[in-house]
Short mmCIF file of C-alpha atoms and ligand atoms in Angstrom, two decimals:
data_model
loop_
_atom_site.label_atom_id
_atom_site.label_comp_id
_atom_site.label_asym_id
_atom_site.label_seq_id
_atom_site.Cartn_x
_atom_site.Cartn_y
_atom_site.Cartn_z
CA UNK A 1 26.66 13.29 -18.33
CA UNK A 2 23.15 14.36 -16.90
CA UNK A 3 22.23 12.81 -13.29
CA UNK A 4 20.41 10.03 -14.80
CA UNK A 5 23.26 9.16 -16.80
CA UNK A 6 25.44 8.96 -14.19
CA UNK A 7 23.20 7.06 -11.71
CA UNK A 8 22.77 4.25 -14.74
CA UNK A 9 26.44 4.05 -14.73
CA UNK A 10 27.62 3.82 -11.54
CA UNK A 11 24.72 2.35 -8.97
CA UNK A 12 24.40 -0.66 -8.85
CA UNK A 13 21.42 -2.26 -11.27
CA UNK A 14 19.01 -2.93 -8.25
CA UNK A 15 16.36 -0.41 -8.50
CA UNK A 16 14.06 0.51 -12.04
CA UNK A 17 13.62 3.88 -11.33
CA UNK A 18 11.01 6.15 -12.46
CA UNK A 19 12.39 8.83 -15.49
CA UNK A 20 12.60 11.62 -13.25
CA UNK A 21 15.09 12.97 -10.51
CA UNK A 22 13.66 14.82 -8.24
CA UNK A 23 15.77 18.57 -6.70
CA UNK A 24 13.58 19.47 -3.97
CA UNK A 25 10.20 20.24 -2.50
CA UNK A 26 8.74 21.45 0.64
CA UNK A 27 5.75 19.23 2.44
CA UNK A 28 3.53 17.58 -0.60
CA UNK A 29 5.17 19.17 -3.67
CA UNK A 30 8.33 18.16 -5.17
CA UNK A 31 10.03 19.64 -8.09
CA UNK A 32 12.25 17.65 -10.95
CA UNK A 33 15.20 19.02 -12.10
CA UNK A 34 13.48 21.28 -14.99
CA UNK A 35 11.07 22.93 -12.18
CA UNK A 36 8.55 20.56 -13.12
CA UNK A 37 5.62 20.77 -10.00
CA UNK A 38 4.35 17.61 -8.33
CA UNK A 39 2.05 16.61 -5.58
CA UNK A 40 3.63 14.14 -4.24
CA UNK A 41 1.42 11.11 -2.77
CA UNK A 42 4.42 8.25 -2.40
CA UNK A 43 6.47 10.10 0.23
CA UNK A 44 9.42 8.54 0.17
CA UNK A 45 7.36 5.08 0.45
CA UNK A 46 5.46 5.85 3.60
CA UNK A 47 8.96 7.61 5.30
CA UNK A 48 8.18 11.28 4.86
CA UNK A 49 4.77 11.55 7.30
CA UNK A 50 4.95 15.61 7.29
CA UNK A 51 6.15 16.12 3.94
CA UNK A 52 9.48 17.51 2.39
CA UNK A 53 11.67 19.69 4.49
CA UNK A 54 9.28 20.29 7.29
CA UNK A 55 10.15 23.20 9.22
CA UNK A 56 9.65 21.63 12.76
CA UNK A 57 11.17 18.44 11.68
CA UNK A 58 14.22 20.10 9.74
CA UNK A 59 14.73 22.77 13.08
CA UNK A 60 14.83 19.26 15.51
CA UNK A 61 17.23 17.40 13.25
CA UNK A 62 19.91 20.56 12.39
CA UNK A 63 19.48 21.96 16.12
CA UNK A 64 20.61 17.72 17.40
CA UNK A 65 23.22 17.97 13.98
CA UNK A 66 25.26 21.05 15.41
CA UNK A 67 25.21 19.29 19.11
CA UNK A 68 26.55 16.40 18.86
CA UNK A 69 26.12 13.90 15.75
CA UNK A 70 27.35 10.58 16.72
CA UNK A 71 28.81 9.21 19.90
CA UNK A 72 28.26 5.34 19.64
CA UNK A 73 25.96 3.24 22.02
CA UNK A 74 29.33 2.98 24.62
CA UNK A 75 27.42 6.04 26.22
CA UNK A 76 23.60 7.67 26.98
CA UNK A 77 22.32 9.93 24.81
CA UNK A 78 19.45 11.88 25.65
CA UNK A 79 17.45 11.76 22.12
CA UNK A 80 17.66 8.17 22.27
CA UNK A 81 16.79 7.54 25.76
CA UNK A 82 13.48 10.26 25.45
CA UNK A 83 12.21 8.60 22.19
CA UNK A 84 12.21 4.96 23.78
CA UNK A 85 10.60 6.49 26.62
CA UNK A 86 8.21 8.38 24.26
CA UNK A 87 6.88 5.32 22.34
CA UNK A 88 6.38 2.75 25.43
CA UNK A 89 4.41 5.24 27.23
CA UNK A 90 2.42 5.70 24.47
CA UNK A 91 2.14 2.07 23.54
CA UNK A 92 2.35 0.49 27.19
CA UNK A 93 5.30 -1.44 25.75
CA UNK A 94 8.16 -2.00 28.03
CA UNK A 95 11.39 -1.58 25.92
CA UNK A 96 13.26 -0.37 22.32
CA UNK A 97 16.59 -1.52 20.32
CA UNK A 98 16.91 1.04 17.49
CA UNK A 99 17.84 -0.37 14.26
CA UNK A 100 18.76 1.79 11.04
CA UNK A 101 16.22 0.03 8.90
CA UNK A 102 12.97 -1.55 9.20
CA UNK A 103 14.67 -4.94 8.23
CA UNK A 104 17.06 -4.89 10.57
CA UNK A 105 14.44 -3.84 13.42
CA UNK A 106 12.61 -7.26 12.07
CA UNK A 107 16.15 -9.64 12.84
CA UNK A 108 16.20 -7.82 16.66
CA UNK A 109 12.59 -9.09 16.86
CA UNK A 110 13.61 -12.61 15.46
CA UNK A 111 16.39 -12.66 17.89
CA UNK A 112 14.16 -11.74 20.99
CA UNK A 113 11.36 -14.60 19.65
CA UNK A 114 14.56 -17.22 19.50
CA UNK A 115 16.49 -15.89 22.65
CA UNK A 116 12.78 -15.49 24.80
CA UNK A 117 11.83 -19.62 23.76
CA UNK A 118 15.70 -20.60 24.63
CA UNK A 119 15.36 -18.95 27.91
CA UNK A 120 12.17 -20.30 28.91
CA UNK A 121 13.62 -24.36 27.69
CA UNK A 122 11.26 -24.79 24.99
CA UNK A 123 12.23 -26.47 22.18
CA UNK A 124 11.11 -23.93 19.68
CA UNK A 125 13.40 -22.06 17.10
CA UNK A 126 10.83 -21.32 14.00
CA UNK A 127 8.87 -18.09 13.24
CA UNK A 128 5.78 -18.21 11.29
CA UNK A 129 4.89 -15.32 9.04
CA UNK A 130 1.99 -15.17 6.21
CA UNK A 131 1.81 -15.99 2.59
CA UNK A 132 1.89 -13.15 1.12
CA UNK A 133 3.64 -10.67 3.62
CA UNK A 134 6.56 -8.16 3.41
CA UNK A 135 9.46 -8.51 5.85
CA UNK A 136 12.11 -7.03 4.00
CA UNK A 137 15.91 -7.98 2.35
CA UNK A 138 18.11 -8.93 4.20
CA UNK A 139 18.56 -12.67 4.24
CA UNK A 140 16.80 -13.66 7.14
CA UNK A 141 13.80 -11.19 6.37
CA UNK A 142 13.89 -12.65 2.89
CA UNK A 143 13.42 -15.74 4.48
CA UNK A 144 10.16 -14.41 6.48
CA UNK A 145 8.69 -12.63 3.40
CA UNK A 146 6.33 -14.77 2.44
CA UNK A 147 6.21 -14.90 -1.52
CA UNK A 148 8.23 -17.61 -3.25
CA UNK A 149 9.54 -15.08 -5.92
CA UNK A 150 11.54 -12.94 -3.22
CA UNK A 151 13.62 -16.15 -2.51
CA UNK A 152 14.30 -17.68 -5.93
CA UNK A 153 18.22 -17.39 -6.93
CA UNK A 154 19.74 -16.54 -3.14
CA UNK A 155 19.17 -19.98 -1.94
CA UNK A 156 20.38 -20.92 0.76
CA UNK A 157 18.10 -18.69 3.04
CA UNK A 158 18.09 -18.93 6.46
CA UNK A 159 16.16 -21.94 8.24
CA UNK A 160 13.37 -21.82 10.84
CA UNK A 161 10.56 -19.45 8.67
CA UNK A 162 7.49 -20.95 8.02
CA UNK A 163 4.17 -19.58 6.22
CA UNK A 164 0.83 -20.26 6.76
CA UNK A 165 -1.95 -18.34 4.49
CA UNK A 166 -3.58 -14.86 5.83
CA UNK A 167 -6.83 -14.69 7.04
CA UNK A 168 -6.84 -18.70 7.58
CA UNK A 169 -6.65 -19.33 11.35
CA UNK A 170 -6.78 -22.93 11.13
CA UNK A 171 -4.11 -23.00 8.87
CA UNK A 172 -2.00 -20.65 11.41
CA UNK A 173 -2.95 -22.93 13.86
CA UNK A 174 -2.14 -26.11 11.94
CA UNK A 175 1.56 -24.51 10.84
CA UNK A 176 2.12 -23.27 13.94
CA UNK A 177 1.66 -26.86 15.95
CA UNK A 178 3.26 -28.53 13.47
CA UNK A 179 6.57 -26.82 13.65
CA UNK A 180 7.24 -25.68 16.97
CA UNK A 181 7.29 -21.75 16.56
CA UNK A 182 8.46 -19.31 19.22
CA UNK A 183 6.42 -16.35 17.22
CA UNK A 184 3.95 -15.21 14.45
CA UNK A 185 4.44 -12.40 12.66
CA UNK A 186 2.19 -10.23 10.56
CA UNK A 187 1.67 -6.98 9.45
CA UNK A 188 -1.89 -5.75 9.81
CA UNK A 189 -2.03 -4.28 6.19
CA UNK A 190 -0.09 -6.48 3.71
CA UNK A 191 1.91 -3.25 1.43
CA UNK A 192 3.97 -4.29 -0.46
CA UNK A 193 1.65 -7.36 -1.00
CA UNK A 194 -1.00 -5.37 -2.31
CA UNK A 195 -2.24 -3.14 0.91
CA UNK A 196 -4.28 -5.94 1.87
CA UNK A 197 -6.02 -5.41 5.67
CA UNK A 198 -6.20 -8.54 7.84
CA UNK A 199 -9.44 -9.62 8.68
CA UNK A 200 -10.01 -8.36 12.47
CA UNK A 201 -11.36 -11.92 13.47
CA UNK A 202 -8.30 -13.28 11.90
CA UNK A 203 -5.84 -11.35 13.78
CA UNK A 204 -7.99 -11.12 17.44
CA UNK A 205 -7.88 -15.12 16.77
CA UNK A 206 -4.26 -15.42 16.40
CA UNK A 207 -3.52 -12.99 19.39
CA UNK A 208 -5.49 -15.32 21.52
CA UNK A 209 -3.91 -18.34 20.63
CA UNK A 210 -0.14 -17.03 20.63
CA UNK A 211 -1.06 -15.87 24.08
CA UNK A 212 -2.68 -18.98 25.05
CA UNK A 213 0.71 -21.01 24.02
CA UNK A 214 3.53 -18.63 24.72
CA UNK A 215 4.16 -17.96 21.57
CA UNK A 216 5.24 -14.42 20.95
CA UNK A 217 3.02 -11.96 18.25
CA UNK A 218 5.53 -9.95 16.89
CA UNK A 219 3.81 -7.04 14.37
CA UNK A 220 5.80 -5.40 12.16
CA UNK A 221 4.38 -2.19 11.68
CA UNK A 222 7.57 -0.92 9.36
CA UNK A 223 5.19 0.53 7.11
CA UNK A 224 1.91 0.32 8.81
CA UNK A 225 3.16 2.21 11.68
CA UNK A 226 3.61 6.01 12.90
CA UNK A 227 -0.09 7.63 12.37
CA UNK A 228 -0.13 5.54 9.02
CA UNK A 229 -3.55 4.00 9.34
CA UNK A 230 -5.32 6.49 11.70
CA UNK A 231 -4.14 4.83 14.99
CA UNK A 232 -0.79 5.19 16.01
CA UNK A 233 0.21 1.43 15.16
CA UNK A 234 -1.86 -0.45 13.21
CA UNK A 235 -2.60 -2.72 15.36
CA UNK A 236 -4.48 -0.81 17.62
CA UNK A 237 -7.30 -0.70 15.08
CA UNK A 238 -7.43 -4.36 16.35
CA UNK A 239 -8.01 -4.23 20.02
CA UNK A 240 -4.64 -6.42 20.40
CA UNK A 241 -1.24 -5.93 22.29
CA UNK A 242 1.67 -7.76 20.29
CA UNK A 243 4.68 -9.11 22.75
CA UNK A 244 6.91 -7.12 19.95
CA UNK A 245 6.54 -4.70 17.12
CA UNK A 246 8.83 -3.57 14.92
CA UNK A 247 8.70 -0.27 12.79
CA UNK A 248 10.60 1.94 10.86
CA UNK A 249 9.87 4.19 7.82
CA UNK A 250 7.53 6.97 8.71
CA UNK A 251 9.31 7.07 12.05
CA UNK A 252 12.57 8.43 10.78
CA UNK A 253 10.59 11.39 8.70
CA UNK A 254 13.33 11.29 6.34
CA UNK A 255 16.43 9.51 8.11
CA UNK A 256 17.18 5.92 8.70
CA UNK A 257 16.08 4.59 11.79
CA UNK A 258 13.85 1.49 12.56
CA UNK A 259 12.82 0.25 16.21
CA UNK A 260 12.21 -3.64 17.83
CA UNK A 261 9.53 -2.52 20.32
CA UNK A 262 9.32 -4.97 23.35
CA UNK A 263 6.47 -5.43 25.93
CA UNK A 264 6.94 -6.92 29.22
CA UNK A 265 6.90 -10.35 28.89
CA UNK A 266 10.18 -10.39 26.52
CA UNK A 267 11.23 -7.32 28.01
CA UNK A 268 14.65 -9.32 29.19
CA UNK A 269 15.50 -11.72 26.50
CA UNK A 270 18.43 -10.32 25.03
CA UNK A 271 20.83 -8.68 27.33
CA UNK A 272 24.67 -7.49 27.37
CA UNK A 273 26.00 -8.09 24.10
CA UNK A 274 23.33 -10.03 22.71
CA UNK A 275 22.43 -7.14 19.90
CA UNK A 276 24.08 -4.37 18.76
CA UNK A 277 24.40 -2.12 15.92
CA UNK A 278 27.19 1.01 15.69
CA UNK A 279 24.32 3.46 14.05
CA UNK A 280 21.54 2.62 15.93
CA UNK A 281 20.09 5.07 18.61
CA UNK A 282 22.12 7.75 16.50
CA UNK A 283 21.16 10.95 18.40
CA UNK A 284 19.96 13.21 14.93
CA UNK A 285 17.49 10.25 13.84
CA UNK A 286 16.17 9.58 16.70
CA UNK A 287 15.83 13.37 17.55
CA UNK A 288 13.93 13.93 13.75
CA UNK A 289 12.02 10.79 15.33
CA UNK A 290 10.57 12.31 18.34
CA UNK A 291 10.05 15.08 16.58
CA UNK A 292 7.74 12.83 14.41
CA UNK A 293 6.07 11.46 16.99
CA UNK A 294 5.23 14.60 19.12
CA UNK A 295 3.18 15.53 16.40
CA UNK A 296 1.44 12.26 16.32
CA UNK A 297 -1.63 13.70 18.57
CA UNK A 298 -5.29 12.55 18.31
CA UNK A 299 -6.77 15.63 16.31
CA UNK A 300 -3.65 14.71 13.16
CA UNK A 301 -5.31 10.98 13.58
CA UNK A 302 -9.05 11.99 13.52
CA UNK A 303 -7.96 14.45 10.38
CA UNK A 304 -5.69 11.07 8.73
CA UNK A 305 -8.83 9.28 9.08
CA UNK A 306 -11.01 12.14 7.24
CA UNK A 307 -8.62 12.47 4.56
CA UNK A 308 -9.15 8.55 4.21
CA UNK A 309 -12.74 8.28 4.28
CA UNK A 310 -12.57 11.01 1.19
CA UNK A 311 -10.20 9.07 -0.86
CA UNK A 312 -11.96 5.82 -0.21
CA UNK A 313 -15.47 7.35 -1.21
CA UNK A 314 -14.01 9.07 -4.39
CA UNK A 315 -12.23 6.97 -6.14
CA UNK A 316 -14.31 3.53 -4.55
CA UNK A 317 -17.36 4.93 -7.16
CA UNK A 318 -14.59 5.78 -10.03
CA UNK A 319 -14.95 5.18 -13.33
CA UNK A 320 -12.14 2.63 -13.76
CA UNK A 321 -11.85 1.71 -10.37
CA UNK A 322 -12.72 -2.04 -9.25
CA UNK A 323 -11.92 -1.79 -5.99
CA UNK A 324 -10.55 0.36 -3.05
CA UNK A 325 -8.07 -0.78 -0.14
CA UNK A 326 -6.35 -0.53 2.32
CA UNK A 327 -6.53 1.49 5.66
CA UNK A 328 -6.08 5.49 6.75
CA UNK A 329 -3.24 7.04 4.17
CA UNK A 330 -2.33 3.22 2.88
CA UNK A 331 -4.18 2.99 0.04
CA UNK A 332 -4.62 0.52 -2.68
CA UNK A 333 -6.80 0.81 -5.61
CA UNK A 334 -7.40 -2.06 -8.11
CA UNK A 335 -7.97 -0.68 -11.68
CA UNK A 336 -8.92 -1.64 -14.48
CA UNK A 337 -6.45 0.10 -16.79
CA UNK A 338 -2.77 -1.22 -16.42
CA UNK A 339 -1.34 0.17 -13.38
CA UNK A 340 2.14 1.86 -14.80
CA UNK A 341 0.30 2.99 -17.62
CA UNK A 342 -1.73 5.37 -14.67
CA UNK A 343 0.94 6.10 -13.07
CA UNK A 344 3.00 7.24 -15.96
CA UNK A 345 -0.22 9.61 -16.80
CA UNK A 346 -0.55 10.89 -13.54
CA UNK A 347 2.95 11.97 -13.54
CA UNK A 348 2.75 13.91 -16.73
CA UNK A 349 -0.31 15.33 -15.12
CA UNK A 350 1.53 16.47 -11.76
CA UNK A 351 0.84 13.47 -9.35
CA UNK A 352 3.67 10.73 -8.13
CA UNK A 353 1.82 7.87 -7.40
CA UNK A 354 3.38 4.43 -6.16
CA UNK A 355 1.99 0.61 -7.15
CA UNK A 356 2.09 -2.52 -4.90
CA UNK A 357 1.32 -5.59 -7.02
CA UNK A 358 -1.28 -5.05 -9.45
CA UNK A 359 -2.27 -1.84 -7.46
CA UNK A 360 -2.16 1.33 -7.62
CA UNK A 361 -0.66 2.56 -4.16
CA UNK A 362 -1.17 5.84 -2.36
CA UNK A 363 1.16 7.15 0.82
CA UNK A 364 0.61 10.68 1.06
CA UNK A 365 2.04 12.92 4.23
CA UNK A 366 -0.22 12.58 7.18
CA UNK A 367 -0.83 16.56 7.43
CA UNK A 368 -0.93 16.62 3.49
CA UNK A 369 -3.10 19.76 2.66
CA UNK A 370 -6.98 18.97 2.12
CA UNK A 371 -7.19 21.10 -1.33
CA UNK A 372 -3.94 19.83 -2.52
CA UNK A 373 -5.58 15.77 -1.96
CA UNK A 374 -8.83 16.50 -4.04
CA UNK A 375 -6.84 17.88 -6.25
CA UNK A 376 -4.75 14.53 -6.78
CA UNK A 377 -7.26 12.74 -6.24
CA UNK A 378 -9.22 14.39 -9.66
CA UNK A 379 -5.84 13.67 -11.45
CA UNK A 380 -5.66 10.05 -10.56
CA UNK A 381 -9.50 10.25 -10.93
CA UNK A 382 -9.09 10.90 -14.67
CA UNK A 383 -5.87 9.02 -15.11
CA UNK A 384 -8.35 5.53 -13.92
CA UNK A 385 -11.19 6.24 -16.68
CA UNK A 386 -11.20 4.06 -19.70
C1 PLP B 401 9.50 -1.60 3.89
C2 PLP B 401 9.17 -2.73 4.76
C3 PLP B 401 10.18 -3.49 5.41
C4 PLP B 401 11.64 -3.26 5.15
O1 PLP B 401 12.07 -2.03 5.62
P1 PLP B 401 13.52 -1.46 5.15
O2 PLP B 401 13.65 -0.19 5.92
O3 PLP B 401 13.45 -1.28 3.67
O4 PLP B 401 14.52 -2.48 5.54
C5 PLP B 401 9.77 -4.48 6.28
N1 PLP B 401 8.47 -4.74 6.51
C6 PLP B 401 7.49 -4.04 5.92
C7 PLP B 401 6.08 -4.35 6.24
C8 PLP B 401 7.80 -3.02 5.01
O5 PLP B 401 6.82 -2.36 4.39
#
């Protein structure tokens, strides 16, 4: 039986995956299993941020692999302990739980909204989150994903999530009042709803008034975060602090990790025992991690936002092309040929392209070569004409 054949057989039917299986690659180009070439603009959905098999990435991971793997969270580990201290300096935030998922970094920061309104005797269990948004599948982040067709046939979901509609602050507001919420969450770039940006008014609005009631912003920058839009986290395109943020994906580089980032003010509301996970803080993911992040300087940021401003300005005057989204390497593009169709020709034609929606969706690797881009970009350029 070929791999395909095999995978269709045994894994479960969860995922419709694209006809090809991929062998290897190194940075933007990945091969299929017939030595097929491809520049590869999806990486890994946003996970990969310096490409396949980076050498300084592979050489931090291997060197903390032959050390010591695994050791549980009964004991300090010094990967774990120097990447929490690496992102709050660079954030100003106060604390970390590592997660192994971006879902699972969203139910620490549920926990800390719930445990933070317990402990200060309000009378406030829900979380509001935006029509529309992306929170993830576990139950509980099902619950906070804002789109009705997430939820339908796994009822019951969790209580206490509530949705009010992006880039509406009264309606925040008027949810928000109405049912008692110890948080808002959003993401600043809607992805898997369509890389959608929040308006900045919008989100500068709803930072003032969850700080002006105690109510905790919690940002989930799972996919937003990491170098992703040109800033470090998204949010700092916004001129706001969130009490939390969560993130994941492009952190890891390539292995499963995912982080509940705490600033002071709910620094202390889950203690001893109230969180755990056996995984979490694992000593080679969080070493590929800080490897990740290291490299996160101003000059790869500046050159992020360069390599945005050309895709934006190319494809924004395509033929084909109604509109362009998005922000740094999260890119949407609405088009007016069917989406899979362009995506199926782009393949043929050497280019792995995702969709979000009705959108075509670009992730490429934050230090993905400038030549290698335009040339994508030409492919997906023709691929849009009609
Ligand atoms: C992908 C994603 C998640 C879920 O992350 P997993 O690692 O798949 O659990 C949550 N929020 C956002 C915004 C995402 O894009």
């Amino acid at each position: 039986m070929s791999i395909k054949e095999i995978d269709k057989k045994y894994v479960l039917n969860t995922y419709n995956r694209f006809d090809l299986c991929l062998v290897e690659g190194k940075g933007s180009l990945v091969k299929d299993e017939n030595g097929k070439e491809y520049i590869d603009l999806t990486t890994g959905i946003g996970v990969t941020a310096f490409g396949i098999a980076d050498e300084k990435w592979v050489e931090a991971v291997t060197s903390q692999l032959n050390t010591l793997q695994h050791v549980s969270n009964l004991y300090y580990t010094s990967p774990c302990a120097k990447l929490a201290q690496h992102i709050c300096e660079k954030t100003d935030m106060s604390k970390v739980f590592f997660s192994n998922s971006g879902a699972e970094a969203n139910e620490c920061a549920f926990k800390v909204a719930r445990k933070y309104a317990s402990d200060k005797g309000y009378d406030r269990v829900n979380i509001l989150t935006l029509k529309n948004s992306f929170h993830g599948r576990t139950l509980a982040t099902l619950s906070a994903t804002g789109q009705e067709h997430y939820h339908e046939l796994f009822a019951p979901l969790p209580e206490g999530f509530v949705h009010a509609k992006a880039n509406d602050i009264d309606d925040v507001i008027k949810v928000a009042t109405q049912n008692n919420v110890c948080a808002i969450m959003l993401e600043c770039v809607q992805g898997e709803g369509g890389v959608i940006r929040l308006d900045s008014d919008f989100v500068k609005a709803i930072d003032s008034f969850a700080k002006a009631n105690d109510i905790l912003l919690i940002v989930d920058e799972v996919q937003t975060g990491n170098g992703r839009t040109g800033k470090l986290y998204a949010y700092m395109n916004y001129d706001i602090k969130p009490d939390v943020f969560t993130t994941a994906k492009g952190l890891g580089g390539g292995l499963p990790i995912g982080a509940c980032v705490v600033g002071e003010k709910a620094q202390n509301a889950l203690g001893f025992g109230d969180h755990g996970s056996t995984y979490g803080g694992n000593p080679v993911a969080c070493a590929g991690a800080l490897s990740v992040l290291e490299r996160i300087d101003e000059k790869l940021l500046e050159d992020v936002r360069k390599k945005s401003k050309y895709i934006f300005d190319t494809l924004s005057i395509a033929d084909g092309v109604e509109s362009v989204s998005g922000m740094g390497l999260m890119i949407g593009i609405k088009t007016k040929k069917n989406v899979s169709n362009i995506i199926k020709e782009c393949m043929e034609n050497g280019v792995l392209c995702l969709s979000a929606k009705d959108k075509l969706r670009l992730l490429p690797a934050l230090n993905i070569d400038f030549d290698l881009l335009k040339k994508a970009v030409g492919i997906i350029k023709d691929a849009c004409k009609i």
